[in-house]
Amino acid sequence: MRRAWGDGSFEGLPAPRVVWAIGLNYRDHAAESGAEIPTVPIVFTKASGSVIGPDADIVVSNHVAQPDYEGEVAFVISARCRDIPVERALDVVAGVTCANDVSARDHQFTTSQWSWSKSFDTFCPLGPELVSLDELGADVGQLSIETRVNREVVQSSNTSELIFSIPELIAHLSHGVTLEAGDVISTGTPAGVGMSRTPPRWLEDGDVVEVTVESIGTLRNTVRRAAH
């Protein structure tokens, strides 16, 4: 099944109550960040108000000097669940989609807590479709992902590089926490983010960011600076 993005949610599912996001979950991204490989998932959240759909503008407030892209593979929970074992985790996945964990780097590293700097309005594009696992036609652990800015490839990797797999993330997050239908889990970004480039490559007004995930499609959004 392929569910289109509609008015704030994927067809037939509630709007995301929360976006669970994972930091440093690609081996290549951990390496470029100079970080040790995590032994447990690094979890933060993005506010539901940050979610936008395909072709919507990423609006960057004037107080953000270092906006960055992070192309990701995300998935959506299909039903209320808690304490899900790894071997049954894929049973609660409604489908897989593309995501962009837009980040205000100049605010992110003023504290050890990342949620606020990644939760600004429009900082969580999702789409263009949610593809069920049976429709995917590919192993969710072997999906290629590519991010482009103005058609230049800036990230290119595969979910085989994930440190914690999708089933492992579900098992971890649902341990003592009730997940609801429509909740989004974004699995982390691969190497190539703007802050790791020399010089850094921050998003600018008019940039077009595209995130393509194998068998899913391309999420496309344009960056706009706020008028004031």
JSON list of C-alpha atoms in Angstrom, two decimals:
[
{"chain": "A", "resi": 1, "resn": "MET", "atom": "CA", "xyz": [0.00, 0.00, 0.00]},
{"chain": "A", "resi": 2, "resn": "ARG", "atom": "CA", "xyz": [1.11, 3.53, -0.78]},
{"chain": "A", "resi": 3, "resn": "ARG", "atom": "CA", "xyz": [-0.40, 6.28, 1.35]},
{"chain": "A", "resi": 4, "resn": "ALA", "atom": "CA", "xyz": [-0.19, 9.83, 0.03]},
{"chain": "A", "resi": 5, "resn": "TRP", "atom": "CA", "xyz": [0.55, 12.78, 2.30]},
{"chain": "A", "resi": 6, "resn": "GLY", "atom": "CA", "xyz": [-2.64, 14.74, 2.85]},
{"chain": "A", "resi": 7, "resn": "ASP", "atom": "CA", "xyz": [-3.69, 17.49, 5.21]},
{"chain": "A", "resi": 8, "resn": "GLY", "atom": "CA", "xyz": [-1.10, 17.02, 7.94]},
{"chain": "A", "resi": 9, "resn": "SER", "atom": "CA", "xyz": [-0.92, 13.23, 7.87]},
{"chain": "A", "resi": 10, "resn": "PHE", "atom": "CA", "xyz": [-0.57, 10.19, 5.66]},
{"chain": "A", "resi": 11, "resn": "GLU", "atom": "CA", "xyz": [-3.82, 8.86, 4.24]},
{"chain": "A", "resi": 12, "resn": "GLY", "atom": "CA", "xyz": [-5.74, 6.77, 6.78]},
{"chain": "A", "resi": 13, "resn": "LEU", "atom": "CA", "xyz": [-3.44, 7.54, 9.72]},
{"chain": "A", "resi": 14, "resn": "PRO", "atom": "CA", "xyz": [-3.59, 10.19, 12.46]},
{"chain": "A", "resi": 15, "resn": "ALA", "atom": "CA", "xyz": [-1.33, 13.21, 12.29]},
{"chain": "A", "resi": 16, "resn": "PRO", "atom": "CA", "xyz": [1.99, 12.54, 14.00]},
{"chain": "A", "resi": 17, "resn": "ARG", "atom": "CA", "xyz": [1.67, 13.00, 17.76]},
{"chain": "A", "resi": 18, "resn": "VAL", "atom": "CA", "xyz": [5.44, 12.98, 18.07]},
{"chain": "A", "resi": 19, "resn": "VAL", "atom": "CA", "xyz": [8.50, 12.46, 15.90]},
{"chain": "A", "resi": 20, "resn": "TRP", "atom": "CA", "xyz": [11.11, 10.28, 17.58]},
{"chain": "A", "resi": 21, "resn": "ALA", "atom": "CA", "xyz": [14.51, 10.95, 16.04]},
{"chain": "A", "resi": 22, "resn": "ILE", "atom": "CA", "xyz": [17.83, 9.17, 16.40]},
{"chain": "A", "resi": 23, "resn": "GLY", "atom": "CA", "xyz": [21.23, 10.84, 16.49]},
{"chain": "A", "resi": 24, "resn": "LEU", "atom": "CA", "xyz": [24.50, 9.40, 15.16]},
{"chain": "A", "resi": 25, "resn": "ASN", "atom": "CA", "xyz": [22.86, 6.22, 13.84]},
{"chain": "A", "resi": 26, "resn": "TYR", "atom": "CA", "xyz": [24.96, 5.82, 10.68]},
{"chain": "A", "resi": 27, "resn": "ARG", "atom": "CA", "xyz": [28.52, 4.57, 11.05]},
{"chain": "A", "resi": 28, "resn": "ASP", "atom": "CA", "xyz": [29.76, 7.00, 8.39]},
{"chain": "A", "resi": 29, "resn": "HIS", "atom": "CA", "xyz": [28.08, 9.99, 10.07]},
{"chain": "A", "resi": 30, "resn": "ALA", "atom": "CA", "xyz": [29.48, 9.08, 13.48]},
{"chain": "A", "resi": 31, "resn": "ALA", "atom": "CA", "xyz": [32.93, 8.91, 11.86]},
{"chain": "A", "resi": 32, "resn": "GLU", "atom": "CA", "xyz": [32.64, 12.32, 10.17]},
{"chain": "A", "resi": 33, "resn": "SER", "atom": "CA", "xyz": [31.43, 13.81, 13.47]},
{"chain": "A", "resi": 34, "resn": "GLY", "atom": "CA", "xyz": [34.43, 12.41, 15.31]},
{"chain": "A", "resi": 35, "resn": "ALA", "atom": "CA", "xyz": [32.08, 10.59, 17.68]},
{"chain": "A", "resi": 36, "resn": "GLU", "atom": "CA", "xyz": [32.33, 7.13, 19.16]},
{"chain": "A", "resi": 37, "resn": "ILE", "atom": "CA", "xyz": [29.84, 4.54, 17.93]},
{"chain": "A", "resi": 38, "resn": "PRO", "atom": "CA", "xyz": [26.86, 4.72, 20.35]},
{"chain": "A", "resi": 39, "resn": "THR", "atom": "CA", "xyz": [26.11, 1.65, 22.44]},
{"chain": "A", "resi": 40, "resn": "VAL", "atom": "CA", "xyz": [22.46, 2.66, 22.90]},
{"chain": "A", "resi": 41, "resn": "PRO", "atom": "CA", "xyz": [20.30, 4.80, 20.59]},
{"chain": "A", "resi": 42, "resn": "ILE", "atom": "CA", "xyz": [20.63, 8.56, 21.04]},
{"chain": "A", "resi": 43, "resn": "VAL", "atom": "CA", "xyz": [17.00, 9.68, 21.15]},
{"chain": "A", "resi": 44, "resn": "PHE", "atom": "CA", "xyz": [15.50, 13.15, 20.82]},
{"chain": "A", "resi": 45, "resn": "THR", "atom": "CA", "xyz": [12.13, 14.43, 19.64]},
{"chain": "A", "resi": 46, "resn": "LYS", "atom": "CA", "xyz": [10.94, 16.88, 17.05]},
{"chain": "A", "resi": 47, "resn": "ALA", "atom": "CA", "xyz": [7.72, 18.76, 17.84]},
{"chain": "A", "resi": 48, "resn": "SER", "atom": "CA", "xyz": [4.65, 17.78, 15.85]},
{"chain": "A", "resi": 49, "resn": "GLY", "atom": "CA", "xyz": [4.40, 21.42, 14.75]},
{"chain": "A", "resi": 50, "resn": "SER", "atom": "CA", "xyz": [7.67, 21.04, 12.83]},
{"chain": "A", "resi": 51, "resn": "VAL", "atom": "CA", "xyz": [6.10, 18.54, 10.40]},
{"chain": "A", "resi": 52, "resn": "ILE", "atom": "CA", "xyz": [5.37, 19.60, 6.82]},
{"chain": "A", "resi": 53, "resn": "GLY", "atom": "CA", "xyz": [4.70, 17.65, 3.67]},
{"chain": "A", "resi": 54, "resn": "PRO", "atom": "CA", "xyz": [6.32, 17.42, 0.24]},
{"chain": "A", "resi": 55, "resn": "ASP", "atom": "CA", "xyz": [6.73, 20.65, -1.74]},
{"chain": "A", "resi": 56, "resn": "ALA", "atom": "CA", "xyz": [6.06, 22.81, 1.33]},
{"chain": "A", "resi": 57, "resn": "ASP", "atom": "CA", "xyz": [8.65, 25.48, 2.15]},
{"chain": "A", "resi": 58, "resn": "ILE", "atom": "CA", "xyz": [11.25, 25.06, 4.89]},
{"chain": "A", "resi": 59, "resn": "VAL", "atom": "CA", "xyz": [10.99, 28.51, 6.49]},
{"chain": "A", "resi": 60, "resn": "VAL", "atom": "CA", "xyz": [14.16, 29.56, 8.31]},
{"chain": "A", "resi": 61, "resn": "SER", "atom": "CA", "xyz": [13.81, 32.26, 10.95]},
{"chain": "A", "resi": 62, "resn": "ASN", "atom": "CA", "xyz": [16.27, 35.12, 10.86]},
{"chain": "A", "resi": 63, "resn": "HIS", "atom": "CA", "xyz": [17.77, 34.11, 14.22]},
{"chain": "A", "resi": 64, "resn": "VAL", "atom": "CA", "xyz": [19.04, 30.88, 12.64]},
{"chain": "A", "resi": 65, "resn": "ALA", "atom": "CA", "xyz": [22.47, 31.40, 11.07]},
{"chain": "A", "resi": 66, "resn": "GLN", "atom": "CA", "xyz": [23.40, 27.76, 10.42]},
{"chain": "A", "resi": 67, "resn": "PRO", "atom": "CA", "xyz": [20.44, 25.80, 9.01]},
{"chain": "A", "resi": 68, "resn": "ASP", "atom": "CA", "xyz": [21.44, 22.30, 7.93]},
{"chain": "A", "resi": 69, "resn": "TYR", "atom": "CA", "xyz": [19.87, 19.40, 6.04]},
{"chain": "A", "resi": 70, "resn": "GLU", "atom": "CA", "xyz": [19.74, 15.77, 7.20]},
{"chain": "A", "resi": 71, "resn": "GLY", "atom": "CA", "xyz": [18.19, 13.30, 4.77]},
{"chain": "A", "resi": 72, "resn": "GLU", "atom": "CA", "xyz": [16.72, 10.30, 6.58]},
{"chain": "A", "resi": 73, "resn": "VAL", "atom": "CA", "xyz": [14.63, 7.16, 6.26]},
{"chain": "A", "resi": 74, "resn": "ALA", "atom": "CA", "xyz": [11.60, 7.36, 8.55]},
{"chain": "A", "resi": 75, "resn": "PHE", "atom": "CA", "xyz": [8.76, 5.01, 9.36]},
{"chain": "A", "resi": 76, "resn": "VAL", "atom": "CA", "xyz": [5.32, 5.36, 10.91]},
{"chain": "A", "resi": 77, "resn": "ILE", "atom": "CA", "xyz": [3.70, 3.27, 13.64]},
{"chain": "A", "resi": 78, "resn": "SER", "atom": "CA", "xyz": [0.47, 1.52, 12.64]},
{"chain": "A", "resi": 79, "resn": "ALA", "atom": "CA", "xyz": [-1.20, 0.84, 16.00]},
{"chain": "A", "resi": 80, "resn": "ARG", "atom": "CA", "xyz": [-0.92, 1.54, 19.71]},
{"chain": "A", "resi": 81, "resn": "CYS", "atom": "CA", "xyz": [1.82, -0.61, 21.18]},
{"chain": "A", "resi": 82, "resn": "ARG", "atom": "CA", "xyz": [4.29, -0.93, 24.02]},
{"chain": "A", "resi": 83, "resn": "ASP", "atom": "CA", "xyz": [7.18, -3.24, 25.00]},
{"chain": "A", "resi": 84, "resn": "ILE", "atom": "CA", "xyz": [7.48, -4.70, 21.50]},
{"chain": "A", "resi": 85, "resn": "PRO", "atom": "CA", "xyz": [10.20, -7.37, 21.12]},
{"chain": "A", "resi": 86, "resn": "VAL", "atom": "CA", "xyz": [12.63, -7.05, 18.22]},
{"chain": "A", "resi": 87, "resn": "GLU", "atom": "CA", "xyz": [11.26, -10.14, 16.48]},
{"chain": "A", "resi": 88, "resn": "ARG", "atom": "CA", "xyz": [7.75, -8.61, 16.29]},
{"chain": "A", "resi": 89, "resn": "ALA", "atom": "CA", "xyz": [8.72, -4.99, 15.74]},
{"chain": "A", "resi": 90, "resn": "LEU", "atom": "CA", "xyz": [8.00, -4.83, 12.01]},
{"chain": "A", "resi": 91, "resn": "ASP", "atom": "CA", "xyz": [4.40, -5.91, 12.72]},
{"chain": "A", "resi": 92, "resn": "VAL", "atom": "CA", "xyz": [3.65, -2.39, 14.01]},
{"chain": "A", "resi": 93, "resn": "VAL", "atom": "CA", "xyz": [5.14, -0.51, 11.03]},
{"chain": "A", "resi": 94, "resn": "ALA", "atom": "CA", "xyz": [2.55, 1.13, 8.76]},
{"chain": "A", "resi": 95, "resn": "GLY", "atom": "CA", "xyz": [5.18, 2.04, 6.21]},
{"chain": "A", "resi": 96, "resn": "VAL", "atom": "CA", "xyz": [8.43, 3.79, 5.35]},
{"chain": "A", "resi": 97, "resn": "THR", "atom": "CA", "xyz": [8.96, 7.29, 4.00]},
{"chain": "A", "resi": 98, "resn": "CYS", "atom": "CA", "xyz": [11.56, 10.02, 3.41]},
{"chain": "A", "resi": 99, "resn": "ALA", "atom": "CA", "xyz": [12.38, 12.65, 6.02]},
{"chain": "A", "resi": 100, "resn": "ASN", "atom": "CA", "xyz": [14.58, 15.70, 6.43]},
{"chain": "A", "resi": 101, "resn": "ASP", "atom": "CA", "xyz": [15.76, 16.41, 9.96]},
{"chain": "A", "resi": 102, "resn": "VAL", "atom": "CA", "xyz": [16.41, 20.12, 9.40]},
{"chain": "A", "resi": 103, "resn": "SER", "atom": "CA", "xyz": [18.63, 21.45, 12.19]},
{"chain": "A", "resi": 104, "resn": "ALA", "atom": "CA", "xyz": [19.66, 24.87, 13.47]},
{"chain": "A", "resi": 105, "resn": "ARG", "atom": "CA", "xyz": [23.30, 24.06, 14.24]},
{"chain": "A", "resi": 106, "resn": "ASP", "atom": "CA", "xyz": [24.11, 27.40, 15.86]},
{"chain": "A", "resi": 107, "resn": "HIS", "atom": "CA", "xyz": [21.44, 26.66, 18.47]},
{"chain": "A", "resi": 108, "resn": "GLN", "atom": "CA", "xyz": [21.89, 22.88, 18.64]},
{"chain": "A", "resi": 109, "resn": "PHE", "atom": "CA", "xyz": [25.34, 22.91, 20.22]},
{"chain": "A", "resi": 110, "resn": "THR", "atom": "CA", "xyz": [24.69, 25.57, 22.83]},
{"chain": "A", "resi": 111, "resn": "THR", "atom": "CA", "xyz": [23.26, 22.73, 24.96]},
{"chain": "A", "resi": 112, "resn": "SER", "atom": "CA", "xyz": [23.39, 18.96, 25.20]},
{"chain": "A", "resi": 113, "resn": "GLN", "atom": "CA", "xyz": [19.67, 18.76, 24.45]},
{"chain": "A", "resi": 114, "resn": "TRP", "atom": "CA", "xyz": [18.83, 18.88, 20.74]},
{"chain": "A", "resi": 115, "resn": "SER", "atom": "CA", "xyz": [15.03, 18.83, 20.59]},
{"chain": "A", "resi": 116, "resn": "TRP", "atom": "CA", "xyz": [14.36, 22.58, 20.57]},
{"chain": "A", "resi": 117, "resn": "SER", "atom": "CA", "xyz": [16.87, 23.40, 17.82]},
{"chain": "A", "resi": 118, "resn": "LYS", "atom": "CA", "xyz": [15.41, 20.67, 15.61]},
{"chain": "A", "resi": 119, "resn": "SER", "atom": "CA", "xyz": [11.74, 21.48, 16.34]},
{"chain": "A", "resi": 120, "resn": "PHE", "atom": "CA", "xyz": [11.37, 24.89, 14.71]},
{"chain": "A", "resi": 121, "resn": "ASP", "atom": "CA", "xyz": [8.28, 25.21, 12.54]},
{"chain": "A", "resi": 122, "resn": "THR", "atom": "CA", "xyz": [8.72, 23.47, 9.14]},
{"chain": "A", "resi": 123, "resn": "PHE", "atom": "CA", "xyz": [11.92, 21.69, 10.25]},
{"chain": "A", "resi": 124, "resn": "CYS", "atom": "CA", "xyz": [10.55, 18.16, 9.67]},
{"chain": "A", "resi": 125, "resn": "PRO", "atom": "CA", "xyz": [9.52, 17.55, 6.05]},
{"chain": "A", "resi": 126, "resn": "LEU", "atom": "CA", "xyz": [8.01, 14.09, 5.41]},
{"chain": "A", "resi": 127, "resn": "GLY", "atom": "CA", "xyz": [6.81, 12.27, 2.28]},
{"chain": "A", "resi": 128, "resn": "PRO", "atom": "CA", "xyz": [6.00, 12.10, -0.52]},
{"chain": "A", "resi": 129, "resn": "GLU", "atom": "CA", "xyz": [4.39, 8.73, 0.25]},
{"chain": "A", "resi": 130, "resn": "LEU", "atom": "CA", "xyz": [4.29, 6.17, 3.02]},
{"chain": "A", "resi": 131, "resn": "VAL", "atom": "CA", "xyz": [5.06, 2.76, 1.53]},
{"chain": "A", "resi": 132, "resn": "SER", "atom": "CA", "xyz": [4.07, -0.41, 3.37]},
{"chain": "A", "resi": 133, "resn": "LEU", "atom": "CA", "xyz": [6.69, -3.11, 3.87]},
{"chain": "A", "resi": 134, "resn": "ASP", "atom": "CA", "xyz": [4.90, -5.58, 1.58]},
{"chain": "A", "resi": 135, "resn": "GLU", "atom": "CA", "xyz": [4.74, -2.93, -1.16]},
{"chain": "A", "resi": 136, "resn": "LEU", "atom": "CA", "xyz": [8.34, -1.81, -0.68]},
{"chain": "A", "resi": 137, "resn": "GLY", "atom": "CA", "xyz": [9.87, -4.56, -2.80]},
{"chain": "A", "resi": 138, "resn": "ALA", "atom": "CA", "xyz": [13.20, -4.15, -1.00]},
{"chain": "A", "resi": 139, "resn": "ASP", "atom": "CA", "xyz": [14.77, -5.07, 2.31]},
{"chain": "A", "resi": 140, "resn": "VAL", "atom": "CA", "xyz": [14.24, -2.19, 4.72]},
{"chain": "A", "resi": 141, "resn": "GLY", "atom": "CA", "xyz": [17.77, -2.87, 5.96]},
{"chain": "A", "resi": 142, "resn": "GLN", "atom": "CA", "xyz": [19.22, -2.40, 2.47]},
{"chain": "A", "resi": 143, "resn": "LEU", "atom": "CA", "xyz": [17.63, 0.82, 1.18]},
{"chain": "A", "resi": 144, "resn": "SER", "atom": "CA", "xyz": [19.75, 3.39, -0.62]},
{"chain": "A", "resi": 145, "resn": "ILE", "atom": "CA", "xyz": [19.32, 7.03, 0.42]},
{"chain": "A", "resi": 146, "resn": "GLU", "atom": "CA", "xyz": [20.53, 10.19, -1.31]},
{"chain": "A", "resi": 147, "resn": "THR", "atom": "CA", "xyz": [20.22, 13.88, -0.47]},
{"chain": "A", "resi": 148, "resn": "ARG", "atom": "CA", "xyz": [20.72, 16.64, -3.02]},
{"chain": "A", "resi": 149, "resn": "VAL", "atom": "CA", "xyz": [20.87, 20.41, -2.62]},
{"chain": "A", "resi": 150, "resn": "ASN", "atom": "CA", "xyz": [20.22, 22.24, -5.88]},
{"chain": "A", "resi": 151, "resn": "ARG", "atom": "CA", "xyz": [20.78, 18.89, -7.67]},
{"chain": "A", "resi": 152, "resn": "GLU", "atom": "CA", "xyz": [24.23, 18.42, -6.13]},
{"chain": "A", "resi": 153, "resn": "VAL", "atom": "CA", "xyz": [24.54, 15.10, -4.30]},
{"chain": "A", "resi": 154, "resn": "VAL", "atom": "CA", "xyz": [25.57, 15.84, -0.72]},
{"chain": "A", "resi": 155, "resn": "GLN", "atom": "CA", "xyz": [24.64, 12.55, 0.99]},
{"chain": "A", "resi": 156, "resn": "SER", "atom": "CA", "xyz": [24.67, 9.02, -0.44]},
{"chain": "A", "resi": 157, "resn": "SER", "atom": "CA", "xyz": [24.42, 5.94, 1.72]},
{"chain": "A", "resi": 158, "resn": "ASN", "atom": "CA", "xyz": [22.38, 2.84, 2.55]},
{"chain": "A", "resi": 159, "resn": "THR", "atom": "CA", "xyz": [20.41, 1.68, 5.58]},
{"chain": "A", "resi": 160, "resn": "SER", "atom": "CA", "xyz": [22.90, -1.18, 5.85]},
{"chain": "A", "resi": 161, "resn": "GLU", "atom": "CA", "xyz": [25.08, 1.50, 7.51]},
{"chain": "A", "resi": 162, "resn": "LEU", "atom": "CA", "xyz": [22.60, 1.91, 10.37]},
{"chain": "A", "resi": 163, "resn": "ILE", "atom": "CA", "xyz": [24.03, 1.17, 13.80]},
{"chain": "A", "resi": 164, "resn": "PHE", "atom": "CA", "xyz": [20.59, 0.36, 15.23]},
{"chain": "A", "resi": 165, "resn": "SER", "atom": "CA", "xyz": [18.11, -1.25, 12.83]},
{"chain": "A", "resi": 166, "resn": "ILE", "atom": "CA", "xyz": [14.44, -0.34, 12.54]},
{"chain": "A", "resi": 167, "resn": "PRO", "atom": "CA", "xyz": [13.31, -3.35, 14.65]},
{"chain": "A", "resi": 168, "resn": "GLU", "atom": "CA", "xyz": [15.90, -2.49, 17.31]},
{"chain": "A", "resi": 169, "resn": "LEU", "atom": "CA", "xyz": [14.73, 1.13, 17.42]},
{"chain": "A", "resi": 170, "resn": "ILE", "atom": "CA", "xyz": [11.09, 0.11, 17.86]},
{"chain": "A", "resi": 171, "resn": "ALA", "atom": "CA", "xyz": [11.96, -2.32, 20.64]},
{"chain": "A", "resi": 172, "resn": "HIS", "atom": "CA", "xyz": [14.07, 0.33, 22.39]},
{"chain": "A", "resi": 173, "resn": "LEU", "atom": "CA", "xyz": [11.58, 3.21, 22.08]},
{"chain": "A", "resi": 174, "resn": "SER", "atom": "CA", "xyz": [8.57, 1.10, 23.08]},
{"chain": "A", "resi": 175, "resn": "HIS", "atom": "CA", "xyz": [10.27, -0.13, 26.24]},
{"chain": "A", "resi": 176, "resn": "GLY", "atom": "CA", "xyz": [8.02, 1.46, 28.84]},
{"chain": "A", "resi": 177, "resn": "VAL", "atom": "CA", "xyz": [6.68, 4.03, 26.35]},
{"chain": "A", "resi": 178, "resn": "THR", "atom": "CA", "xyz": [3.37, 3.64, 24.53]},
{"chain": "A", "resi": 179, "resn": "LEU", "atom": "CA", "xyz": [3.70, 4.36, 20.83]},
{"chain": "A", "resi": 180, "resn": "GLU", "atom": "CA", "xyz": [0.56, 5.49, 19.00]},
{"chain": "A", "resi": 181, "resn": "ALA", "atom": "CA", "xyz": [-0.64, 5.08, 15.43]},
{"chain": "A", "resi": 182, "resn": "GLY", "atom": "CA", "xyz": [0.79, 7.89, 13.35]},
{"chain": "A", "resi": 183, "resn": "ASP", "atom": "CA", "xyz": [3.91, 8.35, 15.47]},
{"chain": "A", "resi": 184, "resn": "VAL", "atom": "CA", "xyz": [7.00, 8.83, 13.33]},
{"chain": "A", "resi": 185, "resn": "ILE", "atom": "CA", "xyz": [10.44, 7.37, 13.99]},
{"chain": "A", "resi": 186, "resn": "SER", "atom": "CA", "xyz": [13.25, 8.91, 11.92]},
{"chain": "A", "resi": 187, "resn": "THR", "atom": "CA", "xyz": [16.29, 6.66, 11.83]},
{"chain": "A", "resi": 188, "resn": "GLY", "atom": "CA", "xyz": [19.18, 9.13, 11.61]},
{"chain": "A", "resi": 189, "resn": "THR", "atom": "CA", "xyz": [21.23, 10.69, 8.85]},
{"chain": "A", "resi": 190, "resn": "PRO", "atom": "CA", "xyz": [24.29, 9.44, 6.94]},
{"chain": "A", "resi": 191, "resn": "ALA", "atom": "CA", "xyz": [27.55, 11.28, 6.30]},
{"chain": "A", "resi": 192, "resn": "GLY", "atom": "CA", "xyz": [27.62, 14.47, 4.26]},
{"chain": "A", "resi": 193, "resn": "VAL", "atom": "CA", "xyz": [25.73, 16.97, 6.42]},
{"chain": "A", "resi": 194, "resn": "GLY", "atom": "CA", "xyz": [26.47, 20.63, 5.84]},
{"chain": "A", "resi": 195, "resn": "MET", "atom": "CA", "xyz": [28.24, 21.24, 9.14]},
{"chain": "A", "resi": 196, "resn": "SER", "atom": "CA", "xyz": [30.85, 18.56, 8.36]},
{"chain": "A", "resi": 197, "resn": "ARG", "atom": "CA", "xyz": [31.88, 20.10, 5.05]},
{"chain": "A", "resi": 198, "resn": "THR", "atom": "CA", "xyz": [34.86, 22.41, 4.50]},
{"chain": "A", "resi": 199, "resn": "PRO", "atom": "CA", "xyz": [33.71, 25.12, 4.41]},
{"chain": "A", "resi": 200, "resn": "PRO", "atom": "CA", "xyz": [30.32, 24.30, 6.03]},
{"chain": "A", "resi": 201, "resn": "ARG", "atom": "CA", "xyz": [27.42, 24.20, 3.61]},
{"chain": "A", "resi": 202, "resn": "TRP", "atom": "CA", "xyz": [24.48, 25.96, 5.30]},
{"chain": "A", "resi": 203, "resn": "LEU", "atom": "CA", "xyz": [21.08, 26.12, 3.63]},
{"chain": "A", "resi": 204, "resn": "GLU", "atom": "CA", "xyz": [20.32, 29.40, 1.89]},
{"chain": "A", "resi": 205, "resn": "ASP", "atom": "CA", "xyz": [17.19, 31.14, 0.67]},
{"chain": "A", "resi": 206, "resn": "GLY", "atom": "CA", "xyz": [15.95, 29.44, -2.50]},
{"chain": "A", "resi": 207, "resn": "ASP", "atom": "CA", "xyz": [17.86, 26.18, -2.04]},
{"chain": "A", "resi": 208, "resn": "VAL", "atom": "CA", "xyz": [15.95, 23.09, -3.15]},
{"chain": "A", "resi": 209, "resn": "VAL", "atom": "CA", "xyz": [16.57, 20.07, -0.93]},
{"chain": "A", "resi": 210, "resn": "GLU", "atom": "CA", "xyz": [15.68, 16.60, -2.23]},
{"chain": "A", "resi": 211, "resn": "VAL", "atom": "CA", "xyz": [15.79, 13.37, -0.24]},
{"chain": "A", "resi": 212, "resn": "THR", "atom": "CA", "xyz": [15.40, 10.19, -2.30]},
{"chain": "A", "resi": 213, "resn": "VAL", "atom": "CA", "xyz": [14.92, 6.78, -0.71]},
{"chain": "A", "resi": 214, "resn": "GLU", "atom": "CA", "xyz": [14.94, 3.62, -2.81]},
{"chain": "A", "resi": 215, "resn": "SER", "atom": "CA", "xyz": [11.45, 2.31, -3.71]},
{"chain": "A", "resi": 216, "resn": "ILE", "atom": "CA", "xyz": [9.77, 5.27, -1.96]},
{"chain": "A", "resi": 217, "resn": "GLY", "atom": "CA", "xyz": [10.38, 8.39, -4.02]},
{"chain": "A", "resi": 218, "resn": "THR", "atom": "CA", "xyz": [11.74, 11.90, -3.59]},
{"chain": "A", "resi": 219, "resn": "LEU", "atom": "CA", "xyz": [10.88, 14.40, -0.89]},
{"chain": "A", "resi": 220, "resn": "ARG", "atom": "CA", "xyz": [11.41, 17.90, -2.28]},
{"chain": "A", "resi": 221, "resn": "ASN", "atom": "CA", "xyz": [11.27, 21.17, -0.32]},
{"chain": "A", "resi": 222, "resn": "THR", "atom": "CA", "xyz": [12.45, 24.72, -0.96]},
{"chain": "A", "resi": 223, "resn": "VAL", "atom": "CA", "xyz": [14.21, 26.81, 1.67]},
{"chain": "A", "resi": 224, "resn": "ARG", "atom": "CA", "xyz": [12.80, 30.26, 2.35]},
{"chain": "A", "resi": 225, "resn": "ARG", "atom": "CA", "xyz": [14.12, 32.88, 4.73]},
{"chain": "A", "resi": 226, "resn": "ALA", "atom": "CA", "xyz": [11.42, 34.38, 6.90]},
{"chain": "A", "resi": 227, "resn": "ALA", "atom": "CA", "xyz": [10.40, 37.87, 5.86]},
{"chain": "A", "resi": 228, "resn": "HIS", "atom": "CA", "xyz": [11.19, 39.24, 9.32]}
]
